[in-house]
Each structure stands twice: as structure tokens, then as C-alpha cells.
Amino acid sequence: MSQIQQTFQVNFSYNIIFTENLFAPENTTLITFLNDFGSHYGANEFRKKILFLIDEGVANTHQYLQEAIKKYFEGQEQVELVADIIVLPGGEQVKNDEIYLAQTLRAIDTYGIDRHSFVAAIGGGAFLDMTGYASAIAHRGVKHIRIPTTVLSQNDSGVGVKNGVNYFGKKNFLGTFAPPVAVFNDSTFLKTLDERDWRSGISEAVKVALIKDITFFEWLENKSVLLAHRDEESMNEHIFRCAELHVQHISSGDPFESGSARPLDFGHWAAHKLEYLTNFEIRHGEAVAIGIALDCVYSYLKGMISEDALDRILLVLENLGFDLYHPALAENDKINLWKGLNEFREHLGGRLTITLLEGLGKGVEVHEIDFELVKQAVDFLEKRS
């Protein structure tokens, strides 16, 4: 028997750039990046195009935005803004209905976005998921720029390497691991968020702090009330520290999740199911907060963490303004939740790997879940609520 073994490595590198008023004429951060991109391999010989797609909610709130983008690119010689800026719905709707993926791909085709050009997406995490997926599959991958506009997308989903859409009624059934070429976190967009969206993304910071960094958890503990009351300085610091922990994890081990371990999905197995059970009326971050609470109570009931540690965790989440129980958790004698656990197992390739806690700042992977204890954890949260 003969065989040829092929082995090669591909280095991925991209910057997460923190700025304010990205499209102000005096802010040259974006245009400098575009002009310089690819100079080391001769890409500047090509005229670059850029297509912008904007989350409809962002476009409606920031009605100046489209005109600001057009003015920003006036007179640019190396980068051509294509004729139209595409506005599509945000939230899970854009991931649930394949028509929006088709519209994005059609725009990439219509405006001749090739592999020397860019698709820039401005919006929340779900919007970036869909546009990132479209960018990854068009021409086997065109360059994608993310401009996250929510706390959740700036501190977590927008800075990673995942893209996807929902299919067959399953979250992220279709997707890719395809890094962006850059992420621009513009703090200006956070100022207009409503209370739910401001708070929602902080749950991802609690998640990563609990499994990786007790110092960051203690910082969140001390700042929880300030964060809940829209202190911008605290929010900006929290986003930077949370994003840093996420990207450090991605680069440290298994960035494309070839194995079954997914510690950054702590609290997410229940959250994903809860989103579907509530028809996405509950925000992703709100569902994650409940999922974190559920897994922490489970960890306590298993004797893995102390009652004091559990109380501290739940108090932080409550101080941030989260509800820690939803009636959908208990529906159908909690059988729906059991189905969610099995769907999570399927998403991991058949082997269940769940991250729990064995201490503040210390996650641990388990491969079996006692569902009777999960039921008790649900009852615990219902009683507490």
C-alpha cells in the first residue's frame, strides 16, 4: 500500500482594534488598515473594493451612518466603496431565514467582491455570524471585516473565528471556522444600546472569568453595580479584558475545535435550547446567564464548589440585572431541556463534553451529566427566583 502524507501549517493573524467614531473623517484607523493590508505579498497592486452590510437595527438607530461611510471613502484611490450599502435584519432572524444569506452572497457577486476585496459587516453577533459565513463560502473565502455594535459581539462572538447560520431548527448547524482580517470595536455604538442589550453581553464576561480568571471575576464582582448602571469606563475595560481572555483561549489550544472540548461554551448547552424554546424572545446573553446559573448550581449539587462560591456567582449575575430562571426550563417535565443536552452532544460529534466549575476561575470538563441533578438545579433556580 502506498500513501502520500500532506502536512502544512497556516498562520492566522488579525488585530482587534479599539476606537471611537470609526467613520469620523479625522479617524484614519480603518482607511490606513485597508490601504496597508496585503502590502507584504503584493496585494496593493490590485484596486480593492469594499462592500458594507449593516444590521437594520443599527441603521435605524444611527441614521447618519450610511452617509458617514460614503463621505469617509470619498477621494480614496486605493479602496473603492461599492455603489450600495446593504441593510438586512439583525438578531436571530438573519440566521434563521436563508433568504438573507442568499442576498449577501448575491451582493458579493453583483459588486465583484473578489479575494482582494472586503466584506465589512456592522452589527450584532448574529448579524456578524451570517455575514462571516457568507464571506467564508463565497469564492472559498473573501476578506471579512467585523465591526461589532453590541457588548456581546465586542467582548466575545465578534472577536473569534466562528461563523454560522441556523438550519434544520438547530443553532449554527451550518458554519465555518474562518477568522476575520480585522475587528474594529467602536465604543460609540454602545451608547445607544437599550438596557437589555447593554446588560446581555456581560454574561459572556462572567462565563470566561469563572472558568479562567478569578481576578477578573473579582473585578466583575466589584464593578457589577456600576456596569448595570451604564458606567462607560467600566464597560470599556470589561470589554477589553473579556475579549483578551477569549482570543488567548482561541490561540492557546484548539482554535477550530477539532476535539470535543469547548470550555468557552460553559453555560451554553442550556442557553441554546432556551433560546429556541422561547422563540428567541430571550436574548442570547440572557439565556447564557441562566445557563451559567444552572451549571453552577449543578456544580454545587455535585459537591464541586462551595455554597459560598455559588452565592457569589448568583449575586453577581443578579446585580447585573439578570433573571436566573425561565419557565421554559421546566416545561414538559424538563424533557425539552434533556433534548437540548443531547443536541449539544450531537453538535460535539457524539461525545458529550460539558465544562463545569471546581472553583472560582477554574473550569473542569466532564463527559457525563446526572440529569436528575439537572432537574434539581432547575428547581433550585425556580425557588430562588
Coordinates of C-alpha atoms in Angstrom, one line a residue:
M1 CA 0.0 0.0 0.0
S2 CA 1.3 3.4 -0.9
Q3 CA 0.4 6.7 0.6
I4 CA 1.3 10.4 0.5
Q5 CA 1.2 12.3 3.7
Q6 CA 0.4 16.0 3.3
T7 CA 1.2 18.3 6.2
F8 CA 1.2 22.1 6.3
Q9 CA 0.5 25.0 8.6
V10 CA -1.4 28.2 8.0
N11 CA -0.8 31.1 10.3
F12 CA -3.7 33.3 11.1
S13 CA -3.2 36.8 12.5
Y14 CA -5.6 39.6 12.9
N15 CA -6.0 42.7 15.2
I16 CA -8.9 43.7 17.4
I17 CA -8.7 47.5 17.3
F18 CA -10.5 49.6 19.9
T19 CA -11.5 53.0 18.7
E20 CA -14.3 55.6 18.8
N21 CA -16.2 57.3 16.0
L22 CA -14.7 54.9 13.4
F23 CA -16.1 56.8 10.4
A24 CA -15.3 60.3 11.5
P25 CA -13.1 62.0 8.8
E26 CA -10.3 62.6 11.3
N27 CA -10.2 58.9 12.3
T28 CA -7.9 57.2 9.8
T29 CA -7.8 53.9 11.6
L30 CA -9.9 52.0 9.1
I31 CA -8.6 53.5 5.9
T32 CA -5.0 53.1 7.0
F33 CA -5.7 49.4 7.6
L34 CA -7.3 48.9 4.2
N35 CA -4.6 50.8 2.3
D36 CA -1.8 48.8 4.1
F37 CA -3.4 45.4 4.0
G38 CA -1.6 42.9 1.9
S39 CA 1.4 45.1 1.1
H40 CA 3.8 42.3 2.2
Y41 CA 2.6 40.0 -0.6
G42 CA 2.0 42.5 -3.4
A43 CA -1.8 42.8 -3.0
N44 CA -1.5 46.6 -3.2
E45 CA -1.1 46.2 -6.9
F46 CA -4.8 45.4 -7.1
R47 CA -7.6 48.0 -6.6
K48 CA -9.5 46.9 -3.6
K49 CA -13.3 47.1 -3.2
I50 CA -15.3 47.2 0.0
L51 CA -18.9 46.2 0.5
F52 CA -20.7 47.3 3.6
L53 CA -23.6 45.4 5.2
I54 CA -25.4 46.9 8.1
D55 CA -27.7 45.5 10.7
E56 CA -31.1 47.1 10.2
G57 CA -31.4 48.0 13.9
V58 CA -28.1 49.7 13.8
A59 CA -29.0 51.6 10.6
N60 CA -32.3 52.8 12.1
T61 CA -30.6 54.0 15.4
H62 CA -27.6 55.6 13.7
Q63 CA -29.3 57.2 10.7
Y64 CA -26.2 59.2 9.9
L65 CA -24.1 56.0 9.4
Q66 CA -24.6 55.3 5.7
E67 CA -23.8 58.9 4.7
A68 CA -20.8 59.0 7.0
I69 CA -19.4 55.8 5.4
K70 CA -19.8 57.3 1.9
K71 CA -18.1 60.5 2.9
Y72 CA -15.3 58.6 4.6
F73 CA -14.4 56.9 1.3
E74 CA -14.7 59.9 -0.9
G75 CA -11.5 60.5 -2.8
Q76 CA -9.8 57.3 -1.7
E77 CA -7.6 56.0 -4.5
Q78 CA -6.7 52.5 -3.3
V79 CA -10.1 51.4 -1.9
E80 CA -13.4 51.7 -3.8
L81 CA -16.6 51.7 -1.9
V82 CA -19.2 49.8 -4.0
A83 CA -22.3 51.6 -5.1
D84 CA -24.8 50.3 -2.5
I85 CA -24.7 49.7 1.2
I86 CA -26.8 46.7 2.1
V87 CA -29.2 46.8 5.1
L88 CA -30.5 43.5 6.4
P89 CA -32.3 42.4 9.6
G90 CA -30.3 41.7 12.7
G91 CA -30.8 39.2 15.5
E92 CA -31.5 35.5 15.1
Q93 CA -33.9 36.3 12.2
V94 CA -30.9 36.9 9.9
K95 CA -29.6 33.4 10.8
N96 CA -32.9 31.6 10.7
D97 CA -34.1 32.6 7.2
E98 CA -31.8 31.6 4.4
I99 CA -33.0 34.4 2.2
Y100 CA -30.6 36.8 3.9
L101 CA -27.6 34.5 3.3
A102 CA -28.7 34.4 -0.4
Q103 CA -29.0 38.2 -0.5
T104 CA -25.5 38.6 1.0
L105 CA -24.0 36.2 -1.5
R106 CA -25.8 37.9 -4.3
A107 CA -24.3 41.3 -3.3
I108 CA -20.8 39.8 -3.1
D109 CA -21.4 38.5 -6.7
T110 CA -23.1 41.7 -8.0
Y111 CA -20.4 44.0 -6.8
G112 CA -17.5 41.8 -7.8
I113 CA -16.1 41.3 -4.4
D114 CA -13.1 39.1 -5.0
R115 CA -10.3 37.7 -2.8
H116 CA -8.5 41.1 -2.8
S117 CA -11.6 42.9 -1.6
F118 CA -13.5 43.2 1.6
V119 CA -16.9 42.5 3.1
A120 CA -17.4 44.8 6.1
A121 CA -20.3 43.9 8.4
I122 CA -21.6 46.3 11.1
G123 CA -24.0 44.8 13.6
G124 CA -24.6 42.4 16.5
G125 CA -23.3 38.9 16.9
A126 CA -26.0 37.1 14.9
F127 CA -25.5 39.5 12.0
L128 CA -21.7 39.0 12.1
D129 CA -22.3 35.2 12.2
M130 CA -24.3 35.3 9.0
T131 CA -22.1 37.7 7.0
G132 CA -19.0 35.9 8.2
Y133 CA -20.4 32.6 6.9
A134 CA -21.3 34.2 3.5
S135 CA -17.8 35.7 3.3
A136 CA -16.2 32.4 4.1
I137 CA -18.1 30.4 1.4
A138 CA -18.0 33.0 -1.4
H139 CA -15.0 32.3 -3.7
R140 CA -13.9 29.9 -1.0
G141 CA -13.3 32.9 1.2
V142 CA -13.3 36.7 0.8
K143 CA -11.8 39.0 3.3
H144 CA -14.2 39.8 6.1
I145 CA -14.1 42.8 8.5
R146 CA -16.2 42.8 11.6
I147 CA -17.5 46.0 13.2
P148 CA -19.4 44.7 16.3
T149 CA -22.1 47.0 17.7
T150 CA -23.2 45.2 20.9
V151 CA -21.5 44.4 24.1
L152 CA -21.8 40.7 23.3
S153 CA -20.2 40.9 19.9
Q154 CA -17.4 43.2 21.1
N155 CA -16.4 41.1 24.0
D156 CA -17.0 37.6 22.7
S157 CA -18.6 36.5 19.4
G158 CA -17.2 39.2 17.2
V159 CA -13.6 38.7 18.1
G160 CA -13.4 34.9 17.5
V161 CA -13.2 32.6 14.5
K162 CA -16.7 31.2 14.2
N163 CA -19.4 32.0 11.6
G164 CA -22.7 30.3 11.0
V165 CA -26.4 30.2 10.4
N166 CA -29.2 28.2 11.9
Y167 CA -30.6 25.3 9.9
F168 CA -32.9 22.3 10.4
G169 CA -34.1 24.2 13.5
K170 CA -30.6 23.8 15.1
K171 CA -28.4 26.6 16.1
N172 CA -25.3 27.1 14.0
F173 CA -25.9 23.8 12.1
L174 CA -24.2 25.4 9.1
G175 CA -20.9 27.2 9.8
T176 CA -17.2 27.7 9.3
F177 CA -14.1 28.5 11.3
A178 CA -12.8 31.5 9.3
P179 CA -11.1 34.3 11.1
P180 CA -11.8 37.9 10.1
V181 CA -8.9 40.0 8.8
A182 CA -9.7 42.6 11.5
V183 CA -12.2 43.6 14.1
F184 CA -12.9 47.2 14.9
N185 CA -14.6 47.8 18.3
D186 CA -16.2 51.2 18.2
S187 CA -17.4 52.2 21.6
T188 CA -19.7 54.8 20.0
F189 CA -22.2 52.1 19.1
L190 CA -22.6 51.0 22.7
K191 CA -24.0 54.4 23.9
T192 CA -27.4 53.8 22.1
L193 CA -28.0 50.2 23.3
D194 CA -31.1 49.6 25.3
E195 CA -30.9 48.2 28.8
R196 CA -31.3 44.6 27.8
D197 CA -28.6 44.7 25.1
W198 CA -26.2 46.7 27.3
R199 CA -26.5 44.1 30.1
S200 CA -26.9 40.9 27.9
G201 CA -23.3 40.7 26.7
I202 CA -21.8 40.9 30.2
S203 CA -22.8 37.3 30.8
E204 CA -20.0 36.2 28.5
A205 CA -17.5 38.0 30.7
V206 CA -18.8 36.2 33.8
K207 CA -18.5 33.0 31.8
V208 CA -14.9 33.4 30.8
A209 CA -13.9 34.8 34.2
L210 CA -15.4 31.8 36.0
I211 CA -13.6 29.2 34.0
K212 CA -10.3 31.1 33.5
D213 CA -9.5 34.1 35.7
I214 CA -10.6 34.5 39.3
T215 CA -9.0 38.0 39.3
F216 CA -11.3 39.1 36.5
F217 CA -14.3 37.5 38.3
E218 CA -13.5 39.5 41.4
W219 CA -13.2 42.7 39.3
L220 CA -16.7 41.9 37.8
E221 CA -17.9 41.3 41.4
N222 CA -16.7 44.8 42.4
K223 CA -18.0 46.5 39.3
S224 CA -21.3 44.7 38.8
V225 CA -23.5 47.5 40.0
L226 CA -21.5 50.1 38.0
L227 CA -21.8 48.0 34.9
A228 CA -25.5 47.6 35.4
H229 CA -25.9 51.4 35.7
R230 CA -24.1 52.0 32.4
D231 CA -20.7 53.2 33.6
E232 CA -18.9 53.6 30.3
E233 CA -15.4 53.4 31.7
S234 CA -16.2 50.1 33.4
M235 CA -17.9 48.8 30.3
N236 CA -14.9 49.6 28.1
E237 CA -12.4 48.0 30.4
H238 CA -14.6 44.9 30.8
I239 CA -14.9 44.5 27.0
F240 CA -11.1 44.8 26.5
R241 CA -10.4 42.2 29.3
C242 CA -13.1 39.8 28.2
A243 CA -12.0 40.0 24.5
E244 CA -8.4 39.4 25.5
L245 CA -9.3 36.3 27.5
H246 CA -11.4 34.9 24.6
V247 CA -8.7 35.4 22.0
Q248 CA -6.0 34.0 24.3
H249 CA -8.1 30.8 24.7
I250 CA -8.7 30.5 21.0
S251 CA -5.0 30.7 20.2
S252 CA -3.8 28.5 23.0
G253 CA -5.1 25.1 22.1
D254 CA -7.8 24.0 19.6
P255 CA -9.0 27.1 17.7
F256 CA -11.0 25.2 15.2
E257 CA -12.4 22.8 17.8
S258 CA -11.1 19.6 16.3
G259 CA -11.7 17.8 19.6
S260 CA -14.8 17.7 21.8
A261 CA -13.7 20.2 24.4
R262 CA -15.4 23.6 24.3
P263 CA -14.8 25.4 27.6
L264 CA -15.9 28.7 26.1
D265 CA -19.4 27.1 25.8
F266 CA -19.7 27.0 29.6
G267 CA -23.4 27.6 30.3
H268 CA -24.3 27.4 26.7
W269 CA -25.8 23.9 26.3
A270 CA -29.0 25.0 28.2
A271 CA -28.8 28.5 26.8
H272 CA -29.0 27.4 23.2
K273 CA -32.1 25.3 23.9
L274 CA -33.7 28.0 26.0
E275 CA -33.4 30.4 23.0
Y276 CA -35.3 28.0 20.8
L277 CA -37.9 27.2 23.5
T278 CA -38.7 30.9 23.9
N279 CA -38.7 31.5 20.1
F280 CA -35.7 33.8 20.6
E281 CA -37.7 36.2 22.7
I282 CA -34.9 35.8 25.3
R283 CA -31.6 37.4 24.3
H284 CA -28.5 35.1 23.8
G285 CA -26.7 36.8 26.7
E286 CA -29.8 36.5 28.9
A287 CA -30.0 32.8 28.1
V288 CA -26.3 32.4 28.8
A289 CA -26.7 34.0 32.2
I290 CA -29.4 31.4 33.1
G291 CA -27.3 28.6 31.6
I292 CA -24.3 29.7 33.7
A293 CA -26.5 29.8 36.8
L294 CA -27.9 26.3 36.0
D295 CA -24.4 24.8 35.6
C296 CA -23.1 26.5 38.7
V297 CA -26.0 25.2 40.8
Y298 CA -25.3 21.7 39.3
S299 CA -21.6 22.0 40.2
Y300 CA -22.7 22.9 43.7
L301 CA -25.1 20.0 44.0
K302 CA -22.3 17.7 42.8
G303 CA -20.1 18.9 45.6
M304 CA -17.6 20.6 43.2
I305 CA -18.0 24.2 44.5
S306 CA -19.0 25.6 47.9
E307 CA -22.2 27.2 48.8
D308 CA -20.3 30.5 49.3
A309 CA -18.9 30.3 45.8
L310 CA -22.3 29.6 44.3
D311 CA -23.9 32.6 46.2
R312 CA -21.2 34.9 45.0
I313 CA -21.7 33.8 41.4
L314 CA -25.5 34.1 41.5
L315 CA -25.3 37.5 43.3
V316 CA -23.0 38.9 40.5
L317 CA -25.5 37.8 37.9
E318 CA -28.4 39.3 39.8
N319 CA -26.5 42.6 40.5
L320 CA -26.0 42.8 36.7
G321 CA -29.8 42.6 36.4
F322 CA -30.2 39.1 35.0
D323 CA -33.2 36.9 35.7
L324 CA -31.8 33.4 36.6
Y325 CA -34.9 31.4 35.8
H326 CA -37.3 31.0 32.9
P327 CA -40.4 28.8 33.0
A328 CA -39.3 27.1 29.7
L329 CA -36.6 25.3 31.7
A330 CA -39.3 23.2 33.4
E331 CA -41.7 22.7 30.5
N332 CA -42.7 19.1 29.7
D333 CA -41.2 17.8 33.0
K334 CA -37.8 19.2 31.8
I335 CA -37.7 16.8 28.8
N336 CA -37.1 19.7 26.5
L337 CA -34.0 20.5 28.4
W338 CA -32.9 16.9 28.2
K339 CA -33.3 17.1 24.4
G340 CA -31.1 20.2 24.4
L341 CA -28.4 18.3 26.2
N342 CA -28.5 15.6 23.6
E343 CA -28.5 18.1 20.7
F344 CA -25.3 19.6 22.3
R345 CA -23.8 16.2 22.4
E346 CA -24.6 15.7 18.7
H347 CA -23.1 19.1 17.9
L348 CA -19.8 17.9 19.5
G349 CA -19.7 14.8 17.3
G350 CA -21.3 12.4 19.7
R351 CA -19.2 12.6 22.8
L352 CA -20.6 14.8 25.5
T353 CA -18.1 17.3 26.9
I354 CA -19.5 19.9 29.4
T355 CA -17.5 22.4 31.3
L356 CA -18.4 22.8 35.0
L357 CA -16.7 24.5 37.9
E358 CA -14.4 23.1 40.5
G359 CA -13.7 26.6 41.9
L360 CA -14.0 30.2 41.0
G361 CA -11.8 30.8 38.0
K362 CA -11.3 27.1 37.4
G363 CA -13.3 25.1 34.9
V364 CA -13.2 21.3 34.5
E365 CA -14.5 19.1 31.7
V366 CA -16.9 16.2 32.4
H367 CA -18.4 13.7 30.0
E368 CA -21.4 12.6 31.9
I369 CA -24.3 14.6 33.3
D370 CA -26.7 13.4 36.0
F371 CA -30.0 14.7 34.7
E372 CA -31.8 14.1 37.9
L373 CA -29.4 16.7 39.4
V374 CA -30.1 19.0 36.5
K375 CA -33.8 18.8 37.4
Q376 CA -32.9 19.7 41.0
A377 CA -30.8 22.6 39.7
V378 CA -33.8 23.9 37.8
D379 CA -36.0 23.6 40.9
F380 CA -33.3 25.5 42.9
L381 CA -33.3 28.4 40.5
E382 CA -37.1 28.5 40.3
K383 CA -37.3 28.7 44.1
R384 CA -34.6 31.4 44.3
S385 CA -36.5 33.4 41.7

